[in-house]
mmCIF file of N, CA and C in Angstrom:
data_model
loop_
_atom_site.group_PDB
_atom_site.id
_atom_site.type_symbol
_atom_site.label_atom_id
_atom_site.label_comp_id
_atom_site.label_asym_id
_atom_site.label_seq_id
_atom_site.Cartn_x
_atom_site.Cartn_y
_atom_site.Cartn_z
ATOM 1 N N MET A 351 -6.781 20.344 3.808
ATOM 2 C CA MET A 351 -7.208 19.177 3.476
ATOM 3 C C MET A 351 -8.698 19.566 3.023
ATOM 4 N N ASP A 352 -9.441 18.789 2.196
ATOM 5 C CA ASP A 352 -10.744 19.129 1.931
ATOM 6 C C ASP A 352 -11.546 18.253 2.515
ATOM 7 N N ARG A 353 -13.082 18.526 2.963
ATOM 8 C CA ARG A 353 -13.676 17.646 3.959
ATOM 9 C C ARG A 353 -13.692 16.052 3.313
ATOM 10 N N HIS A 354 -14.189 15.600 2.171
ATOM 11 C CA HIS A 354 -14.060 14.599 1.662
ATOM 12 C C HIS A 354 -12.676 13.658 2.105
ATOM 13 N N ALA A 355 -11.370 14.341 1.964
ATOM 14 C CA ALA A 355 -10.375 13.770 2.267
ATOM 15 C C ALA A 355 -10.347 13.571 3.633
ATOM 16 N N ARG A 356 -10.890 14.662 4.628
ATOM 17 C CA ARG A 356 -10.713 14.199 6.112
ATOM 18 C C ARG A 356 -11.869 13.351 6.549
ATOM 19 N N LEU A 357 -12.851 13.069 5.720
ATOM 20 C CA LEU A 357 -13.797 12.005 5.870
ATOM 21 C C LEU A 357 -13.064 10.692 5.598
ATOM 22 N N ALA A 358 -12.246 10.502 4.636
ATOM 23 C CA ALA A 358 -11.707 9.441 3.977
ATOM 24 C C ALA A 358 -10.697 8.881 4.953
ATOM 25 N N ARG A 359 -9.806 9.875 5.427
ATOM 26 C CA ARG A 359 -8.831 9.595 6.515
ATOM 27 C C ARG A 359 -9.425 9.122 7.902
ATOM 28 N N ASN A 360 -10.575 9.896 8.327
ATOM 29 C CA ASN A 360 -11.216 9.215 9.400
ATOM 30 C C ASN A 360 -11.671 7.857 9.236
ATOM 31 N N GLU A 361 -12.079 7.521 8.119
ATOM 32 C CA GLU A 361 -12.756 6.330 7.793
ATOM 33 C C GLU A 361 -11.563 5.282 8.006
ATOM 34 N N ALA A 362 -10.777 5.532 7.004
ATOM 35 C CA ALA A 362 -9.596 4.674 6.959
ATOM 36 C C ALA A 362 -8.906 4.274 8.499
ATOM 37 N N ILE A 363 -8.610 5.214 9.342
ATOM 38 C CA ILE A 363 -8.378 5.077 10.860
ATOM 39 C C ILE A 363 -9.316 4.067 11.658
ATOM 40 N N PHE A 364 -10.514 4.343 11.686
ATOM 41 C CA PHE A 364 -11.600 3.449 12.298
ATOM 42 C C PHE A 364 -11.219 1.972 11.736
ATOM 43 N N ARG A 365 -11.153 1.813 10.188
ATOM 44 C CA ARG A 365 -10.909 0.666 9.596
ATOM 45 C C ARG A 365 -9.695 -0.180 10.175
ATOM 46 N N GLU A 366 -8.645 0.565 10.324
ATOM 47 C CA GLU A 366 -7.360 0.326 10.846
ATOM 48 C C GLU A 366 -7.434 -0.278 12.223
ATOM 49 N N VAL A 367 -8.313 0.405 12.885
ATOM 50 C CA VAL A 367 -8.468 -0.189 14.457
ATOM 51 C C VAL A 367 -9.332 -1.445 14.241
ATOM 52 N N ASN A 368 -10.368 -1.527 13.422
ATOM 53 C CA ASN A 368 -11.251 -2.768 13.347
ATOM 54 C C ASN A 368 -10.375 -3.934 12.710
ATOM 55 N N GLU A 369 -9.379 -3.598 11.900
ATOM 56 C CA GLU A 369 -8.793 -4.721 11.305
ATOM 57 C C GLU A 369 -7.844 -5.304 12.556
ATOM 58 N N ARG A 370 -7.286 -4.318 13.444
ATOM 59 C CA ARG A 370 -6.686 -5.019 14.511
ATOM 60 C C ARG A 370 -7.537 -5.753 15.555
ATOM 61 N N ILE A 371 -8.776 -5.389 15.687
ATOM 62 C CA ILE A 371 -9.613 -6.235 16.459
ATOM 63 C C ILE A 371 -9.666 -7.472 16.019
ATOM 64 N N GLU A 372 -10.119 -7.510 14.464
ATOM 65 C CA GLU A 372 -10.252 -8.887 13.941
ATOM 66 C C GLU A 372 -9.198 -9.818 13.857
ATOM 67 N N GLU A 373 -7.779 -9.280 13.993
ATOM 68 C CA GLU A 373 -6.636 -10.118 13.920
ATOM 69 C C GLU A 373 -6.549 -10.968 15.277
ATOM 70 N N LEU A 374 -6.964 -10.116 16.266
ATOM 71 C CA LEU A 374 -7.063 -10.504 17.727
ATOM 72 C C LEU A 374 -8.121 -11.676 17.720
ATOM 73 N N ALA A 375 -9.362 -11.173 17.421
ATOM 74 C CA ALA A 375 -10.196 -12.305 17.151
ATOM 75 C C ALA A 375 -9.944 -13.779 16.290
ATOM 76 N N GLN A 376 -9.258 -13.592 15.264
ATOM 77 C CA GLN A 376 -8.553 -14.713 14.792
ATOM 78 C C GLN A 376 -7.639 -15.590 15.691
ATOM 79 N N ARG A 377 -7.139 -15.229 16.475
ATOM 80 C CA ARG A 377 -6.115 -15.886 17.486
ATOM 81 C C ARG A 377 -7.094 -16.838 18.458
ATOM 82 N N GLY A 378 -8.334 -16.162 18.724
ATOM 83 C CA GLY A 378 -9.464 -16.919 19.629
ATOM 84 C C GLY A 378 -10.606 -17.739 18.795
ATOM 85 N N GLU A 379 -11.478 -17.917 19.727
ATOM 86 C CA GLU A 379 -12.649 -18.728 18.996
ATOM 87 C C GLU A 379 -13.664 -17.576 19.297
ATOM 88 N N LEU A 380 -13.910 -16.515 18.596
ATOM 89 C CA LEU A 380 -15.136 -15.845 19.179
ATOM 90 C C LEU A 380 -15.854 -15.947 17.900
ATOM 91 N N ASP A 381 -17.296 -15.783 18.296
ATOM 92 C CA ASP A 381 -18.404 -15.556 17.355
ATOM 93 C C ASP A 381 -18.631 -14.321 16.908
ATOM 94 N N SER A 382 -18.300 -13.390 17.537
ATOM 95 C CA SER A 382 -18.690 -11.925 17.352
ATOM 96 C C SER A 382 -17.489 -11.141 17.683
ATOM 97 N N LEU A 383 -17.572 -9.707 16.873
ATOM 98 C CA LEU A 383 -16.467 -8.787 17.298
ATOM 99 C C LEU A 383 -17.273 -7.486 17.736
ATOM 100 N N GLN A 384 -16.498 -6.682 18.765
ATOM 101 C CA GLN A 384 -17.104 -5.485 19.022
ATOM 102 C C GLN A 384 -16.296 -4.447 18.189
ATOM 103 N N ILE A 385 -16.631 -3.906 17.384
ATOM 104 C CA ILE A 385 -15.787 -3.090 16.398
ATOM 105 C C ILE A 385 -16.449 -1.484 16.333
ATOM 106 N N LEU A 386 -15.711 -0.479 16.017
ATOM 107 C CA LEU A 386 -15.883 1.017 16.019
ATOM 108 C C LEU A 386 -16.712 1.188 14.833
ATOM 109 N N CYS A 387 -17.923 1.995 14.993
ATOM 110 C CA CYS A 387 -18.199 2.608 13.810
ATOM 111 C C CYS A 387 -17.166 3.081 12.902
ATOM 112 N N GLU A 388 -17.376 2.964 11.513
ATOM 113 C CA GLU A 388 -16.578 3.623 10.661
ATOM 114 C C GLU A 388 -17.153 4.793 9.955
ATOM 115 N N CYS A 389 -17.910 5.491 10.459
ATOM 116 C CA CYS A 389 -18.130 6.736 9.794
ATOM 117 C C CYS A 389 -17.399 7.587 9.675
ATOM 118 N N GLY A 390 -17.676 8.657 9.220
ATOM 119 C CA GLY A 390 -16.710 9.671 8.552
ATOM 120 C C GLY A 390 -16.690 10.691 10.099
ATOM 121 N N ASN A 391 -17.179 10.511 11.086
ATOM 122 C CA ASN A 391 -17.402 11.625 12.176
ATOM 123 C C ASN A 391 -16.108 11.395 12.992
ATOM 124 N N PRO A 392 -15.052 12.274 13.280
ATOM 125 C CA PRO A 392 -13.925 12.149 13.942
ATOM 126 C C PRO A 392 -14.282 11.941 15.774
ATOM 127 N N ASP A 393 -15.417 12.470 15.743
ATOM 128 C CA ASP A 393 -15.621 12.150 17.404
ATOM 129 C C ASP A 393 -16.640 10.858 17.872
ATOM 130 N N CYS A 394 -17.090 9.971 16.738
ATOM 131 C CA CYS A 394 -17.711 8.911 17.019
ATOM 132 C C CYS A 394 -17.057 7.836 17.401
ATOM 133 N N ASN A 395 -17.369 7.185 18.300
ATOM 134 C CA ASN A 395 -16.577 5.985 18.944
ATOM 135 C C ASN A 395 -17.718 5.025 19.146
ATOM 136 N N GLU A 396 -18.780 4.799 18.315
ATOM 137 C CA GLU A 396 -19.901 4.072 19.030
ATOM 138 C C GLU A 396 -19.389 2.707 18.568
ATOM 139 N N PRO A 397 -19.678 1.793 19.519
ATOM 140 C CA PRO A 397 -19.565 0.357 19.379
ATOM 141 C C PRO A 397 -20.323 -0.491 18.489
ATOM 142 N N LEU A 398 -19.968 -1.307 17.620
ATOM 143 C CA LEU A 398 -20.897 -2.333 16.820
ATOM 144 C C LEU A 398 -20.638 -3.727 17.048
ATOM 145 N N ARG A 399 -21.646 -4.398 17.180
ATOM 146 C CA ARG A 399 -21.488 -5.812 17.226
ATOM 147 C C ARG A 399 -21.682 -6.504 16.040
ATOM 148 N N VAL A 400 -20.598 -7.255 15.494
ATOM 149 C CA VAL A 400 -20.987 -8.014 14.420
ATOM 150 C C VAL A 400 -20.105 -9.565 14.495
ATOM 151 N N SER A 401 -20.750 -10.397 13.673
ATOM 152 C CA SER A 401 -20.367 -11.739 13.659
ATOM 153 C C SER A 401 -18.896 -11.773 12.719
ATOM 154 N N VAL A 402 -18.021 -12.553 13.033
ATOM 155 C CA VAL A 402 -16.871 -12.784 12.675
ATOM 156 C C VAL A 402 -17.055 -12.867 11.097
ATOM 157 N N ALA A 403 -18.190 -13.830 10.694
ATOM 158 C CA ALA A 403 -18.406 -14.113 9.175
ATOM 159 C C ALA A 403 -18.808 -12.664 8.578
ATOM 160 N N GLU A 404 -19.747 -11.942 9.223
ATOM 161 C CA GLU A 404 -20.163 -10.723 8.513
ATOM 162 C C GLU A 404 -18.776 -9.610 8.402
ATOM 163 N N TYR A 405 -18.110 -9.489 9.435
ATOM 164 C CA TYR A 405 -16.900 -8.748 9.315
ATOM 165 C C TYR A 405 -15.941 -9.200 8.016
ATOM 166 N N GLU A 406 -15.964 -10.464 8.184
ATOM 167 C CA GLU A 406 -15.081 -10.975 7.010
ATOM 168 C C GLU A 406 -15.715 -10.720 5.465
ATOM 169 N N ARG A 407 -16.950 -10.833 5.525
ATOM 170 C CA ARG A 407 -17.761 -10.801 4.236
ATOM 171 C C ARG A 407 -17.754 -9.576 3.605
ATOM 172 N N VAL A 408 -17.741 -8.199 4.660
ATOM 173 C CA VAL A 408 -18.011 -7.283 4.368
ATOM 174 C C VAL A 408 -16.594 -6.466 3.882
ATOM 175 N N ARG A 409 -15.659 -7.301 4.497
ATOM 176 C CA ARG A 409 -14.256 -6.544 4.331
ATOM 177 C C ARG A 409 -13.618 -7.086 2.960
ATOM 178 N N GLN A 410 -14.378 -7.926 2.372
ATOM 179 C CA GLN A 410 -14.168 -8.405 0.781
ATOM 180 C C GLN A 410 -14.096 -7.249 -0.128
ATOM 181 N N GLU A 411 -14.870 -6.041 0.156
ATOM 182 C CA GLU A 411 -15.086 -4.927 -0.616
ATOM 183 C C GLU A 411 -14.520 -3.740 0.027
ATOM 184 N N PRO A 412 -13.355 -3.237 -0.345
ATOM 185 C CA PRO A 412 -12.600 -2.186 -0.103
ATOM 186 C C PRO A 412 -13.325 -0.828 0.260
ATOM 187 N N THR A 413 -14.452 -0.720 -0.552
ATOM 188 C CA THR A 413 -15.316 0.517 -0.417
ATOM 189 C C THR A 413 -16.305 0.292 0.460
ATOM 190 N N ASP A 414 -16.660 -1.048 1.102
ATOM 191 C CA ASP A 414 -17.741 -0.869 2.219
ATOM 192 C C ASP A 414 -17.268 -0.741 3.514
ATOM 193 N N PHE A 415 -18.101 -0.067 4.045
ATOM 194 C CA PHE A 415 -17.811 0.191 5.794
ATOM 195 C C PHE A 415 -18.958 -0.070 6.580
ATOM 196 N N PHE A 416 -18.652 -0.529 7.696
ATOM 197 C CA PHE A 416 -19.595 -0.547 9.007
ATOM 198 C C PHE A 416 -20.037 0.725 9.321
ATOM 199 N N VAL A 417 -21.340 0.971 9.595
ATOM 200 C CA VAL A 417 -21.625 2.311 10.264
ATOM 201 C C VAL A 417 -22.888 2.230 11.154
ATOM 202 N N ALA A 418 -22.730 2.892 12.294
ATOM 203 C CA ALA A 418 -24.233 2.836 13.282
ATOM 204 C C ALA A 418 -25.276 3.199 12.375
ATOM 205 N N ARG A 419 -26.467 2.861 12.633
ATOM 206 C CA ARG A 419 -27.656 3.349 12.096
ATOM 207 C C ARG A 419 -27.775 4.849 12.419
ATOM 208 N N GLY A 420 -28.119 5.598 11.311
ATOM 209 C CA GLY A 420 -28.093 6.968 11.413
ATOM 210 C C GLY A 420 -26.924 7.884 11.087
ATOM 211 N N HIS A 421 -26.059 7.107 10.846
ATOM 212 C CA HIS A 421 -24.341 7.807 10.710
ATOM 213 C C HIS A 421 -24.245 7.714 8.898
ATOM 214 N N VAL A 422 -25.139 7.437 8.170
ATOM 215 C CA VAL A 422 -24.737 7.382 6.914
ATOM 216 C C VAL A 422 -24.709 8.921 6.207
ATOM 217 N N ILE A 423 -23.598 9.139 5.444
ATOM 218 C CA ILE A 423 -23.694 10.212 4.700
ATOM 219 C C ILE A 423 -24.013 10.389 3.363
ATOM 220 N N PRO A 424 -25.543 10.375 2.700
ATOM 221 C CA PRO A 424 -25.767 10.171 1.545
ATOM 222 C C PRO A 424 -25.249 10.572 0.381
ATOM 223 N N ALA A 425 -24.510 12.064 0.558
ATOM 224 C CA ALA A 425 -23.679 12.603 -0.449
ATOM 225 C C ALA A 425 -22.545 11.699 -0.817
ATOM 226 N N ILE A 426 -21.973 11.037 0.003
ATOM 227 C CA ILE A 426 -20.643 9.797 -0.424
ATOM 228 C C ILE A 426 -21.008 8.626 -0.301
ATOM 229 N N GLU A 427 -22.103 8.348 0.306
ATOM 230 C CA GLU A 427 -22.050 6.510 0.226
ATOM 231 C C GLU A 427 -23.709 6.320 0.198
ATOM 232 N N ARG A 428 -23.812 5.016 -0.054
ATOM 233 C CA ARG A 428 -25.240 4.244 -0.089
ATOM 234 C C ARG A 428 -24.988 3.312 0.419
ATOM 235 N N VAL A 429 -26.283 2.849 1.272
ATOM 236 C CA VAL A 429 -26.559 1.850 2.173
ATOM 237 C C VAL A 429 -26.632 0.643 1.319
ATOM 238 N N VAL A 430 -25.774 -0.658 1.329
ATOM 239 C CA VAL A 430 -25.907 -1.861 0.653
ATOM 240 C C VAL A 430 -26.495 -2.830 1.716
ATOM 241 N N GLU A 431 -26.586 -2.786 2.752
ATOM 242 C CA GLU A 431 -26.912 -3.773 3.857
ATOM 243 C C GLU A 431 -27.550 -2.868 5.076
ATOM 244 N N SER A 432 -28.657 -3.487 5.709
ATOM 245 C CA SER A 432 -29.290 -2.682 6.879
ATOM 246 C C SER A 432 -29.341 -3.831 7.749
ATOM 247 N N GLU A 433 -29.127 -3.791 8.827
ATOM 248 C CA GLU A 433 -29.112 -4.745 10.090
ATOM 249 C C GLU A 433 -29.823 -3.984 11.336
ATOM 250 N N GLN A 434 -30.064 -4.929 12.128
ATOM 251 C CA GLN A 434 -30.705 -3.891 13.299
ATOM 252 C C GLN A 434 -30.082 -2.981 14.074
ATOM 253 N N SER A 435 -28.569 -3.144 14.125
ATOM 254 C CA SER A 435 -27.890 -2.348 14.890
ATOM 255 C C SER A 435 -26.430 -1.377 14.040
ATOM 256 N N PHE A 436 -26.663 -2.080 12.842
ATOM 257 C CA PHE A 436 -25.803 -1.384 12.089
ATOM 258 C C PHE A 436 -25.939 -1.269 10.611
ATOM 259 N N GLU A 437 -25.238 -0.513 9.566
ATOM 260 C CA GLU A 437 -25.480 -0.594 8.087
ATOM 261 C C GLU A 437 -24.157 -0.850 7.578
ATOM 262 N N VAL A 438 -24.207 -1.424 6.526
ATOM 263 C CA VAL A 438 -23.141 -1.352 5.679
ATOM 264 C C VAL A 438 -23.262 -0.438 4.359
ATOM 265 N N VAL A 439 -22.278 0.479 4.523
ATOM 266 C CA VAL A 439 -22.487 1.371 3.427
ATOM 267 C C VAL A 439 -21.147 1.314 2.128
ATOM 268 N N ARG A 440 -21.394 1.801 1.061
ATOM 269 C CA ARG A 440 -20.372 1.681 0.035
ATOM 270 C C ARG A 440 -20.278 3.118 -0.408
ATOM 271 N N LYS A 441 -18.914 3.414 -0.101
ATOM 272 C CA LYS A 441 -18.549 4.864 -0.725
ATOM 273 C C LYS A 441 -18.717 5.008 -2.343
ATOM 274 N N LEU A 442 -19.288 6.235 -2.549
ATOM 275 C CA LEU A 442 -19.516 6.352 -3.982
ATOM 276 C C LEU A 442 -18.387 7.170 -4.684
ATOM 277 N N ALA A 443 -17.863 7.026 -5.911
ATOM 278 C CA ALA A 443 -16.957 8.150 -6.780
ATOM 279 C C ALA A 443 -15.953 8.011 -5.891
ATOM 280 N N GLU A 444 -15.506 9.586 -5.895
ATOM 281 C CA GLU A 444 -14.250 9.821 -5.158
ATOM 282 C C GLU A 444 -13.726 9.088 -3.942
ATOM 283 N N GLU A 445 -14.740 9.024 -3.179
ATOM 284 C CA GLU A 445 -14.591 8.708 -1.750
ATOM 285 C C GLU A 445 -14.414 7.131 -2.048
ATOM 286 N N GLY A 446 -14.998 6.264 -2.585
ATOM 287 C CA GLY A 446 -14.496 4.860 -3.190
ATOM 288 C C GLY A 446 -13.364 4.701 -3.349
ATOM 289 N N GLU A 447 -12.629 5.718 -4.406
ATOM 290 C CA GLU A 447 -11.470 5.512 -4.877
ATOM 291 C C GLU A 447 -10.358 5.731 -3.616
ATOM 292 N N LEU A 448 -10.800 6.736 -2.997
ATOM 293 C CA LEU A 448 -9.922 7.020 -1.658
ATOM 294 C C LEU A 448 -9.877 5.743 -0.832
ATOM 295 N N ALA A 449 -11.078 5.184 -0.428
ATOM 296 C CA ALA A 449 -11.209 3.912 0.248
ATOM 297 C C ALA A 449 -10.358 2.715 -0.123
ATOM 298 N N ARG A 450 -10.233 2.631 -1.836
ATOM 299 C CA ARG A 450 -9.329 1.631 -2.393
ATOM 300 C C ARG A 450 -7.999 1.743 -2.006
ATOM 301 N N LYS A 451 -7.582 2.938 -1.836
ATOM 302 C CA LYS A 451 -6.151 3.521 -2.057
ATOM 303 C C LYS A 451 -5.756 3.314 -0.399
ATOM 304 N N THR A 452 -6.437 3.565 0.464
ATOM 305 C CA THR A 452 -6.164 3.303 1.879
ATOM 306 C C THR A 452 -6.458 1.823 2.450
ATOM 307 N N ASP A 453 -7.004 1.125 1.561
ATOM 308 C CA ASP A 453 -7.155 -0.307 1.911
ATOM 309 C C ASP A 453 -5.948 -0.906 2.473
ATOM 310 N N PRO A 454 -5.654 -1.573 3.643
ATOM 311 C CA PRO A 454 -4.238 -2.107 4.134
ATOM 312 C C PRO A 454 -4.096 -3.193 3.515
ATOM 313 N N ARG A 455 -4.941 -4.172 2.443
ATOM 314 C CA ARG A 455 -4.603 -5.140 1.965
ATOM 315 C C ARG A 455 -3.817 -4.921 0.484
ATOM 316 N N SER A 456 -4.164 -3.442 0.319
ATOM 317 C CA SER A 456 -3.418 -3.452 -1.113
ATOM 318 C C SER A 456 -1.816 -3.052 -0.977
#
């Protein structure tokens, strides 16, 4: 498996975990979620605090991911939103297509 495929797989796994966290939040009355950084680093488990509204908005685009500040990989993604504790990145080209294919809503 090449590097790009491994990164996409790792990101998809983190996104799956975060989707399950969001499902649990929908059952309660939470204003925010503590999710995991969705960067491609398999050793990263940095928690991120995002509002439920932010989470749902970013999830509308399957190529957008939440990453901790400083975890951006410029070769495969670009920052589309920057907050104090996290950034939202959009996957480029091949990685974007892989993200669309692994989107659990597909």
